[in-house]
Coordinates of N, CA, C and O in Angstrom, one line a residue:
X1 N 0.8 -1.2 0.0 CA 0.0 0.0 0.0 C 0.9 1.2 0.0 O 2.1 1.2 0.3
X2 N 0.0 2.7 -0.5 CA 0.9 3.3 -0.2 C 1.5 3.8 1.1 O 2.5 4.5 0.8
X3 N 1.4 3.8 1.9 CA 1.6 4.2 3.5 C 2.7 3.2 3.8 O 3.6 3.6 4.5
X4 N 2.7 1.5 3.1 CA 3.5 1.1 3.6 C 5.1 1.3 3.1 O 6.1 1.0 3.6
X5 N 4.8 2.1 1.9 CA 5.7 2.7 1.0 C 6.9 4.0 1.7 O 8.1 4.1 1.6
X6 N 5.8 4.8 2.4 CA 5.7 6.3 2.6 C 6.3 5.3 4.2 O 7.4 5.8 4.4
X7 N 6.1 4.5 5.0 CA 6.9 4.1 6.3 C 8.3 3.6 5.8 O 9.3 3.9 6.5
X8 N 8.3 2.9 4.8 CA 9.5 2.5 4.4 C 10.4 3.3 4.2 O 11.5 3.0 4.8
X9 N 10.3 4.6 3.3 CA 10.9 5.6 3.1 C 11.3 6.4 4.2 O 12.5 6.8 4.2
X10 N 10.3 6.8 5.4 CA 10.6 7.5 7.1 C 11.8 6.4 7.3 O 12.9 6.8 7.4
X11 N 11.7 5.4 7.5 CA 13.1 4.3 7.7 C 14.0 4.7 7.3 O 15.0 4.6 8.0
X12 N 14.1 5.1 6.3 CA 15.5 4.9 5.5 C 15.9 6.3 5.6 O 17.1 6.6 5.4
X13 N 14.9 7.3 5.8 CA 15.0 8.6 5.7 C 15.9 8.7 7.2 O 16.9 9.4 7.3
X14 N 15.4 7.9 8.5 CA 15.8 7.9 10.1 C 17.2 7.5 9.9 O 18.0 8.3 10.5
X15 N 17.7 6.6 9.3 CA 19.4 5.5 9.4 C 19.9 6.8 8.5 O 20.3 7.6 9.4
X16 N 20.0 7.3 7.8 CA 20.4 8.3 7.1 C 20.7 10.1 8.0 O 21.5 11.0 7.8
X17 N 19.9 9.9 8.8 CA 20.1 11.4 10.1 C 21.3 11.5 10.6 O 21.8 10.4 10.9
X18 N 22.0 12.5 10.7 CA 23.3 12.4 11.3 C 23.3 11.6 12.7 O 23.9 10.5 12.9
X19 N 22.5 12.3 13.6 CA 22.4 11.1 14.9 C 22.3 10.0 14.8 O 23.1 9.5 15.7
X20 N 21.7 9.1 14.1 CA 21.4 7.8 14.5 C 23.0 7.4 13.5 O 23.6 6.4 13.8
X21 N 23.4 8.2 12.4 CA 24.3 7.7 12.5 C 25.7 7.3 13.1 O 26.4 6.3 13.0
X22 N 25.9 8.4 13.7 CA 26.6 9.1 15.1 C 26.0 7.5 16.2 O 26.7 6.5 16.3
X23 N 25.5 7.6 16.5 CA 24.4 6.8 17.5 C 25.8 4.9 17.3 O 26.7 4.2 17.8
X24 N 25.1 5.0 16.1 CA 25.1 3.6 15.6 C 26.9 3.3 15.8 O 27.4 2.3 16.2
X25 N 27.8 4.6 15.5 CA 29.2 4.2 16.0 C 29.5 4.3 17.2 O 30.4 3.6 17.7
X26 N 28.9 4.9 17.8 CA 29.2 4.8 19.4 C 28.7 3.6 19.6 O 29.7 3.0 19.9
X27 N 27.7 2.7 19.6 CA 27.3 1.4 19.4 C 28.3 0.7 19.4 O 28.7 0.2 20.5
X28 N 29.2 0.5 18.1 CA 30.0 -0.2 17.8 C 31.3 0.2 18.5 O 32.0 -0.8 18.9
X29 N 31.9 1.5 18.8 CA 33.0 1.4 19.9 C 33.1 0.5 20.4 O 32.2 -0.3 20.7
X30 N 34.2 0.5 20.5 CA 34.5 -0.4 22.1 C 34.1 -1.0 23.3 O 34.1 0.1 24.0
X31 N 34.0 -1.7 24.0 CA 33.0 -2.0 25.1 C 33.9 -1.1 26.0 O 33.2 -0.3 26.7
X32 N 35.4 -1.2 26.2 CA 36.0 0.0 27.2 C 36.0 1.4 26.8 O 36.6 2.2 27.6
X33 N 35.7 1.6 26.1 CA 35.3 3.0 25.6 C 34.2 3.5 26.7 O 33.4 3.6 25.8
X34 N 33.7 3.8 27.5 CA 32.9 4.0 28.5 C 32.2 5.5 28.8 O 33.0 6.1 29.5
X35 N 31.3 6.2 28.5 CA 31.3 7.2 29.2 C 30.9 8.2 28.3 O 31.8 8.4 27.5
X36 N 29.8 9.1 28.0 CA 29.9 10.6 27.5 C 30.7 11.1 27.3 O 30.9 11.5 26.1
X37 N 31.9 11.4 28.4 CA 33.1 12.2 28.7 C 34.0 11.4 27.9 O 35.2 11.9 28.0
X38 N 34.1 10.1 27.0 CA 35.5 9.7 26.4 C 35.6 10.5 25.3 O 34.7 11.2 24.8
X39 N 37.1 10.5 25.0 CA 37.3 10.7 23.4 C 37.0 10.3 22.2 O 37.5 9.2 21.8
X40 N 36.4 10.9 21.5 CA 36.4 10.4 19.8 C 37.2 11.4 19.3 O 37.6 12.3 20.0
X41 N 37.4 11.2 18.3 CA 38.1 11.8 16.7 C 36.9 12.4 16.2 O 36.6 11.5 15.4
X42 N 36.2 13.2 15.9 CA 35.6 14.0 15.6 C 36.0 15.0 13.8 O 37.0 15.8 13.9
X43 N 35.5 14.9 12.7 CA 36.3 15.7 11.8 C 35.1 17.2 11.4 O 33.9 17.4 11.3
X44 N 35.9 17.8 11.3 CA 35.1 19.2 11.4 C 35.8 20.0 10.0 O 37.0 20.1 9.9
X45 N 34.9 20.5 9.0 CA 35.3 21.4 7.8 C 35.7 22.7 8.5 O 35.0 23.4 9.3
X46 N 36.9 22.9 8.0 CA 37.3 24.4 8.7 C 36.8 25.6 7.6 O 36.6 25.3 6.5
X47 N 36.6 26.8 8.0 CA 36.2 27.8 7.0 C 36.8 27.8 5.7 O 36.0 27.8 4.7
X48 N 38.3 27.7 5.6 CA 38.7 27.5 4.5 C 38.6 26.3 3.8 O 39.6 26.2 3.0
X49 N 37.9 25.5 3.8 CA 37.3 24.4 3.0 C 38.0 22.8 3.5 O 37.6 21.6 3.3
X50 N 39.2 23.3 4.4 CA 39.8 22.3 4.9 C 39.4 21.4 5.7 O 38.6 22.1 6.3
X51 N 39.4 20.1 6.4 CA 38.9 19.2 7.1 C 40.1 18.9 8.4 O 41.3 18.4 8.2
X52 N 39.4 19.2 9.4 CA 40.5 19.0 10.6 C 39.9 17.8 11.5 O 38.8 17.4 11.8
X53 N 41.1 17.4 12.0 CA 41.1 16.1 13.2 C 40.6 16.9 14.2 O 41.2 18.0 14.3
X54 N 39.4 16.7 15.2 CA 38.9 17.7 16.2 C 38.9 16.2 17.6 O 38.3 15.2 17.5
X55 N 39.5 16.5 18.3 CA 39.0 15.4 19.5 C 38.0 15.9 20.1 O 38.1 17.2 19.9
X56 N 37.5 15.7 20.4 CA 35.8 15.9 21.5 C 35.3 14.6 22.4 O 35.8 13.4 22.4
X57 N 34.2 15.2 23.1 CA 34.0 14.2 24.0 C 32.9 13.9 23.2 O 32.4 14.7 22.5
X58 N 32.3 12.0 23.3 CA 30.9 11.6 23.0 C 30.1 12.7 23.1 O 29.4 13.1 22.2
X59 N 30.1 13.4 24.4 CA 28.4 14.2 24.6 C 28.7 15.4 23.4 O 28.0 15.4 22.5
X60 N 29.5 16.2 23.4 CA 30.5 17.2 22.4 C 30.2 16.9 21.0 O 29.8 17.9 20.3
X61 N 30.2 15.8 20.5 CA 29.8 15.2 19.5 C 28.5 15.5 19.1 O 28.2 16.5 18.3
X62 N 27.6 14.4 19.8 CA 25.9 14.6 20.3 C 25.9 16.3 19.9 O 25.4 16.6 18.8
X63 N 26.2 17.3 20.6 CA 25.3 18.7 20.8 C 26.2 19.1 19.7 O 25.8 20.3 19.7
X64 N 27.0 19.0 18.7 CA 27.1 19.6 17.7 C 26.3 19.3 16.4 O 26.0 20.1 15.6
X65 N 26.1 17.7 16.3 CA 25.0 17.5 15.8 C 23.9 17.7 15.0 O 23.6 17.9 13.9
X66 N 23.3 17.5 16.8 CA 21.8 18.2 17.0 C 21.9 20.3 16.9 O 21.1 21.0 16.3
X67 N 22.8 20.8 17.4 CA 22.6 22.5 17.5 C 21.7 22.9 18.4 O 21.9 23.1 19.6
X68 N 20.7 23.1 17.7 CA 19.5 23.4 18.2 C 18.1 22.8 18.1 O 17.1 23.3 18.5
X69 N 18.3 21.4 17.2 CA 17.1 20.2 16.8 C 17.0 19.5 17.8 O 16.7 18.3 17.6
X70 N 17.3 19.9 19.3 CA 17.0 18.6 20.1 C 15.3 18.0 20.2 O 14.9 16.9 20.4
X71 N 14.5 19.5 20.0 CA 12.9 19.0 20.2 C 12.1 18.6 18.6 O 10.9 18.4 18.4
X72 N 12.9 18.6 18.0 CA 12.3 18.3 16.5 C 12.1 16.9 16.0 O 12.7 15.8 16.1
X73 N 11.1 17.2 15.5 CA 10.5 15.3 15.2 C 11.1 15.2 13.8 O 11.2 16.1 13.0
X74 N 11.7 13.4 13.9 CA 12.2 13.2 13.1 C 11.3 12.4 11.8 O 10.1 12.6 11.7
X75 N 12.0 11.5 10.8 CA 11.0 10.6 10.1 C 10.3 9.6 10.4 O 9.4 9.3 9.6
X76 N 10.7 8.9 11.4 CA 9.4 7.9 12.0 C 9.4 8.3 13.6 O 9.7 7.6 14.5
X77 N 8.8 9.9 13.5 CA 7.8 10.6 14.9 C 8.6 11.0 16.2 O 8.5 11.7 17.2
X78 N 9.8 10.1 15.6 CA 11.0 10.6 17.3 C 12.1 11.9 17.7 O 12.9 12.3 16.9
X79 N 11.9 12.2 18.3 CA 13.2 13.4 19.0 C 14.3 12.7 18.9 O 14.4 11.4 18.9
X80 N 15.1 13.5 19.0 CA 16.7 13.2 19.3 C 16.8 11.7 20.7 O 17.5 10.7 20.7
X81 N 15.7 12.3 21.6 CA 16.1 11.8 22.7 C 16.3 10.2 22.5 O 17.2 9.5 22.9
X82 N 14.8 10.0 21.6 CA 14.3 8.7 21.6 C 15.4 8.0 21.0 O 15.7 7.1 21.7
X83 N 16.1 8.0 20.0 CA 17.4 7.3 19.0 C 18.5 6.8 20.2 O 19.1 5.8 20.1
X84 N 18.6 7.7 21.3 CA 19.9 6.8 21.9 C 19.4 5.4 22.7 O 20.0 4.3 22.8
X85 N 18.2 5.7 23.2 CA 17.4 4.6 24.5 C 16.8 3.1 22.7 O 16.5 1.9 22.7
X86 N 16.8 4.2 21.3 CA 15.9 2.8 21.1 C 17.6 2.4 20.2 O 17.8 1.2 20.2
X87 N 17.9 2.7 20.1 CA 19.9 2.0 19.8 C 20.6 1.6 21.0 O 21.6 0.9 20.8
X88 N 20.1 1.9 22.2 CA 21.2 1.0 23.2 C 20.2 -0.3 23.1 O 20.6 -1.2 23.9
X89 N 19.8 -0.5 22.8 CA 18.8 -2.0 23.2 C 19.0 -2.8 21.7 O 18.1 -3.6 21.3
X90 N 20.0 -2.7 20.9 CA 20.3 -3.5 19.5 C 20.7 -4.2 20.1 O 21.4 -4.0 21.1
X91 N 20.2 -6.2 19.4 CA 21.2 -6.8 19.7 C 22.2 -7.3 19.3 O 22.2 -8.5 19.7
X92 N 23.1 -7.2 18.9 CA 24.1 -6.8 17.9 C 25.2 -7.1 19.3 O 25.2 -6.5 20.4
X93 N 26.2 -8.5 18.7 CA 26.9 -9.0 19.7 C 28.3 -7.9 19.9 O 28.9 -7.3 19.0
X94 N 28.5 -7.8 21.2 CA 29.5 -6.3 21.0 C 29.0 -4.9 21.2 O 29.8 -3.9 21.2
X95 N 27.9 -4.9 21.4 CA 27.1 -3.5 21.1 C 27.6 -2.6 22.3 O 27.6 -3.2 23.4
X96 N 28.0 -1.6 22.3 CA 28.1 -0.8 23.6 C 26.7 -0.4 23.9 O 26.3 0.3 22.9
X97 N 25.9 -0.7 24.8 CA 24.6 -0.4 25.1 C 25.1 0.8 26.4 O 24.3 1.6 26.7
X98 N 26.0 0.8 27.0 CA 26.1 1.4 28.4 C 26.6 2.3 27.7 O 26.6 3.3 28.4
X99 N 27.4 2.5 26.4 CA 27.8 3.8 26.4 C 26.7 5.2 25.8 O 26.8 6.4 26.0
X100 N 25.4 4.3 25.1 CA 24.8 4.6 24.4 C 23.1 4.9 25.7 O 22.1 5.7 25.6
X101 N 23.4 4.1 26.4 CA 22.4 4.9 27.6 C 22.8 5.5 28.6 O 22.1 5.9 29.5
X102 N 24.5 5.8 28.6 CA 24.8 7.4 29.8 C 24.8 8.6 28.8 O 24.8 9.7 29.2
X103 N 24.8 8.0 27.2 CA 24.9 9.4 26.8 C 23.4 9.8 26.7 O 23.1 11.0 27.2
X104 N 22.4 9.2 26.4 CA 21.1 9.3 26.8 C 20.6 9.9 28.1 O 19.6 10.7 28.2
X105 N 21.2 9.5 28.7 CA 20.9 9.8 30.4 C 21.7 11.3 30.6 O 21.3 11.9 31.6
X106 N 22.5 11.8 30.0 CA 23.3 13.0 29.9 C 22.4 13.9 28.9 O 22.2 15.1 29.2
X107 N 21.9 13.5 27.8 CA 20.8 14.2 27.2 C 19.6 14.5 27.9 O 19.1 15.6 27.8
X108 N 19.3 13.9 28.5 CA 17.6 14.0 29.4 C 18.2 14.9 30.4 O 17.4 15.9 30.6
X109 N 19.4 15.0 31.0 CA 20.0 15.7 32.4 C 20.1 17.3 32.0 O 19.7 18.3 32.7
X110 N 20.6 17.4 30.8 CA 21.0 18.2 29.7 C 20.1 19.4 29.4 O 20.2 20.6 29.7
X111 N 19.0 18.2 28.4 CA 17.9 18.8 27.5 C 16.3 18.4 28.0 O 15.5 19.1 27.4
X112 N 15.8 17.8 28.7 CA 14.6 17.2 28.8 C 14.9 16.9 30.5 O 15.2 15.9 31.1
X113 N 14.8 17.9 31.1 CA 15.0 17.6 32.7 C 13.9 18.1 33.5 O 13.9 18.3 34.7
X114 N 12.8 18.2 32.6 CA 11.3 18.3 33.2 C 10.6 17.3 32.7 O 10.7 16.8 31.6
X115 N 9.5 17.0 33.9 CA 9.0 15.5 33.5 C 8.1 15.7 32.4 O 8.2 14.8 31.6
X116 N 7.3 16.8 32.1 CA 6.9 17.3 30.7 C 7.6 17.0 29.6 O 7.1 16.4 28.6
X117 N 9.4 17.6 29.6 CA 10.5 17.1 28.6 C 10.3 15.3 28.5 O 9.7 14.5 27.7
X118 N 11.0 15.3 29.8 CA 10.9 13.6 30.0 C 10.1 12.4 29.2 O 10.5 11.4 28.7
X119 N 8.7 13.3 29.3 CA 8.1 11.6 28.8 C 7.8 12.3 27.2 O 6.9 11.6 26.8
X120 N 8.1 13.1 26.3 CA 7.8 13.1 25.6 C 7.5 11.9 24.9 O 7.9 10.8 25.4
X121 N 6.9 12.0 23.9 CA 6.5 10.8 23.1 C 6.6 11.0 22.0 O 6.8 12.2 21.8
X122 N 6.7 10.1 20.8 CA 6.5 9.8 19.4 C 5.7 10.7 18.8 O 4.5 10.7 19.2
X123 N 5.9 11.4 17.9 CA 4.5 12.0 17.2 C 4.1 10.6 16.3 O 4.6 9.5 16.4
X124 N 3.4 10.9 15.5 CA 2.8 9.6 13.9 C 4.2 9.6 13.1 O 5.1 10.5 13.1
X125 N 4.4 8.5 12.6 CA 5.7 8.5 11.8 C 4.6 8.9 10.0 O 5.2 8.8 9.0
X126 N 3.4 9.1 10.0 CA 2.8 9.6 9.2 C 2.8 11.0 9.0 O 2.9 11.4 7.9
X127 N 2.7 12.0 10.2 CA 2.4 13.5 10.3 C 3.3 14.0 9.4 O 2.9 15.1 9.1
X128 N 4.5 13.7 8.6 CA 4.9 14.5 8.0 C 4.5 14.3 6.6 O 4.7 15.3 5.8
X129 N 3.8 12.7 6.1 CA 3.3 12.7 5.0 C 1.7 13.3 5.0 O 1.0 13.6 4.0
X130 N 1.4 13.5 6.1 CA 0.1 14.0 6.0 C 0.3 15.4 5.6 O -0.4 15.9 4.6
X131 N 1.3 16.1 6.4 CA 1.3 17.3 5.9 C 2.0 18.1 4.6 O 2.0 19.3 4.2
X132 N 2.8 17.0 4.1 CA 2.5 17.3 1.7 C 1.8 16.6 1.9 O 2.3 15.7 1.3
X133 N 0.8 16.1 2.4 CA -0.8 15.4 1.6 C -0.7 14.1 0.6 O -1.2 13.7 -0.5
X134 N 0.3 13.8 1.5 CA 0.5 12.3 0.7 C -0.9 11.1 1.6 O -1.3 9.9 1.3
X135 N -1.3 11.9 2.6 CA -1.9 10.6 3.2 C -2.6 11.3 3.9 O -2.1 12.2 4.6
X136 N -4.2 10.9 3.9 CA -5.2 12.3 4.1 C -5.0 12.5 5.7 O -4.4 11.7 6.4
X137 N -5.5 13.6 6.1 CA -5.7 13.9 7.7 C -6.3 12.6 8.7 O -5.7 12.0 9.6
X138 N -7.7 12.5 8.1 CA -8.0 11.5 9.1 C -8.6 10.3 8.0 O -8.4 10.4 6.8
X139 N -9.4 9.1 8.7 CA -10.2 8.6 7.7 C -9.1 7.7 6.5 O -9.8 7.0 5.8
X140 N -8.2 7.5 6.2 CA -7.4 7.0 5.7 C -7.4 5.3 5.8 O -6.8 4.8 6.8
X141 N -7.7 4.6 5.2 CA -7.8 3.1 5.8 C -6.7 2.5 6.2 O -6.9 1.6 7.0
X142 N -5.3 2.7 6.0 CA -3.8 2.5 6.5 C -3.8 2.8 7.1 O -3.3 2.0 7.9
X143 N -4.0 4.3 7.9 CA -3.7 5.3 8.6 C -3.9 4.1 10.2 O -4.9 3.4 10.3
X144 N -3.1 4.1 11.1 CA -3.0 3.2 12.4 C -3.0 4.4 13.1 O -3.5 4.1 14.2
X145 N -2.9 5.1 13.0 CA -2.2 6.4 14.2 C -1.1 6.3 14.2 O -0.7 7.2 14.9
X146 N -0.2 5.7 13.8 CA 1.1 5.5 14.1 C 1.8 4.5 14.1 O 1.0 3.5 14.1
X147 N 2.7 4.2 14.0 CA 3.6 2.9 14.2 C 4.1 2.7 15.6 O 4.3 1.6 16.2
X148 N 4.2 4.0 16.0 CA 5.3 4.6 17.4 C 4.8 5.4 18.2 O 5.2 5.6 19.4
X149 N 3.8 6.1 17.8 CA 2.8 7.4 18.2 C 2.7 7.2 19.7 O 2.2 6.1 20.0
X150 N 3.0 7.8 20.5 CA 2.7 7.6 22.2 C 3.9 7.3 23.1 O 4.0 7.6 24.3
X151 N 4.9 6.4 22.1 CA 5.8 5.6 22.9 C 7.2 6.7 23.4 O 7.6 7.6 22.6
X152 N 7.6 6.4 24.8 CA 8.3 7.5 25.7 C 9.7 7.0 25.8 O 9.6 5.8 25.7
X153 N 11.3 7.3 26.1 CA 11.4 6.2 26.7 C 11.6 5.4 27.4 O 12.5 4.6 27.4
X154 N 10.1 5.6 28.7 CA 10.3 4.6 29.7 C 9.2 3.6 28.6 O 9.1 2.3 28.8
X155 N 8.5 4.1 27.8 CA 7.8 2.4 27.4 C 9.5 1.5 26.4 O 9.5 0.4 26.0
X156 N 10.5 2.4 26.4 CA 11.4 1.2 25.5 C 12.3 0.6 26.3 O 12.8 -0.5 26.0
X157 N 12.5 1.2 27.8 CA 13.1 0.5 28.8 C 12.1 -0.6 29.6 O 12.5 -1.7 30.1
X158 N 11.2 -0.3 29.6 CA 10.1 -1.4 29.6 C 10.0 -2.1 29.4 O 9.9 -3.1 30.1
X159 N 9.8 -1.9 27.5 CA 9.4 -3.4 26.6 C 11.2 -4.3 26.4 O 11.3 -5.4 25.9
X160 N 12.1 -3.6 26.9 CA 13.3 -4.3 27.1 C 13.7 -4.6 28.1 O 14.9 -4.6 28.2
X161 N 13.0 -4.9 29.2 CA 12.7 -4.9 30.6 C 14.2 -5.3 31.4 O 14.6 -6.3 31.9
X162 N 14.7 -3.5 31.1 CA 15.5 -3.2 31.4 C 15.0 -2.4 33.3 O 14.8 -1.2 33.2
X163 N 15.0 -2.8 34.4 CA 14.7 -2.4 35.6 C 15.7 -1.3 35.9 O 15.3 -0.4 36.7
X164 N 16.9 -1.2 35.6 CA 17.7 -0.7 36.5 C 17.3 1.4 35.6 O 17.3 2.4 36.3
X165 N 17.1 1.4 34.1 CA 16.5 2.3 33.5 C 15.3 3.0 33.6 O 15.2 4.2 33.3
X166 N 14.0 2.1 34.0 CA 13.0 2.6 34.6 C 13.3 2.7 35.6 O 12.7 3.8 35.8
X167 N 14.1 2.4 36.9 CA 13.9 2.8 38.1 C 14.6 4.5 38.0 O 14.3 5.4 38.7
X168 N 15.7 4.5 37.0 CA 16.4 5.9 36.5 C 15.3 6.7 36.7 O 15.4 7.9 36.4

């Protein structure tokens, strides 16, 4: 159908975002790599068109990024916040999951330190096709509300019943 088209594309449109790309190497670090505060190698275009080795920390990384998109919905309905909590829970043998939920936990501390911030939720991973009118307002027979619509993330620490993150 088409919607399942138009979800496909928000997918591919999400792996493609600087963050989750960002996200996905921190993932893959090292399991002693530990911490917000470690170093990466960072490469930054200098004004004169040149490309420099920049060290920075993980979080350093993260907020240059984002800039000023931390509250901005992405292609399938999530904030910045949601990409690190739903990437530490890959299972993917090796994964740094602890590096990828203190930087999380440094974001919320950061950016989202009211419980209003906090539980944000998912918008429709549809609302942005609704609005070019690829896929009507309401009434649409595909239309679910969402794929993700509602979800916070204490429901992904949850449904990964991770305790020590909900009790966070």
């Amino acid at each position: 159908s088409n919607v399942r088209s138009l979800r496909f594309m928000s997918r591919a449109r999400q792996i493609e975002q600087p963050l989750w790309k960002f996200l996905v190497t921190c993932g893959l670090s090292p399991l002693e790599e530990q911490g917000p505060d470690a170093l990466v190698h960072g490469v930054e275009q200098e004004e004169n068109g040149a490309l420099a080795d920049k060290r920075c920390t993980y979080f350093q990384q993260v907020q240059k990024l984002l800039g000023d998109s931390w509250f901005r919905y992405g292609p399938v309905g999530e904030q910045g916040l949601h990409n690190f909590f739903l990437l530490a829970f890959s299972n993917a043998p090796g994964w740094n999951k602890s590096l990828l939920v203190e930087l999380g936990k440094r974001v919320v501390c950061e950016y989202y330190n009211e419980p209003e911030l906090l539980s944000v939720p998912y918008n429709s991973d549809l609302h942005t096709w609704k609005a070019l009118s690829y896929v009507a307002e309401s009434g649409h027979p595909d239309d679910d509300g969402g794929l993700y619509t509602g979800e916070t993330i204490l429901h992904i620490a949850v449904a990964n019943q991770d305790e020590a993150l909900v009790d966070w």
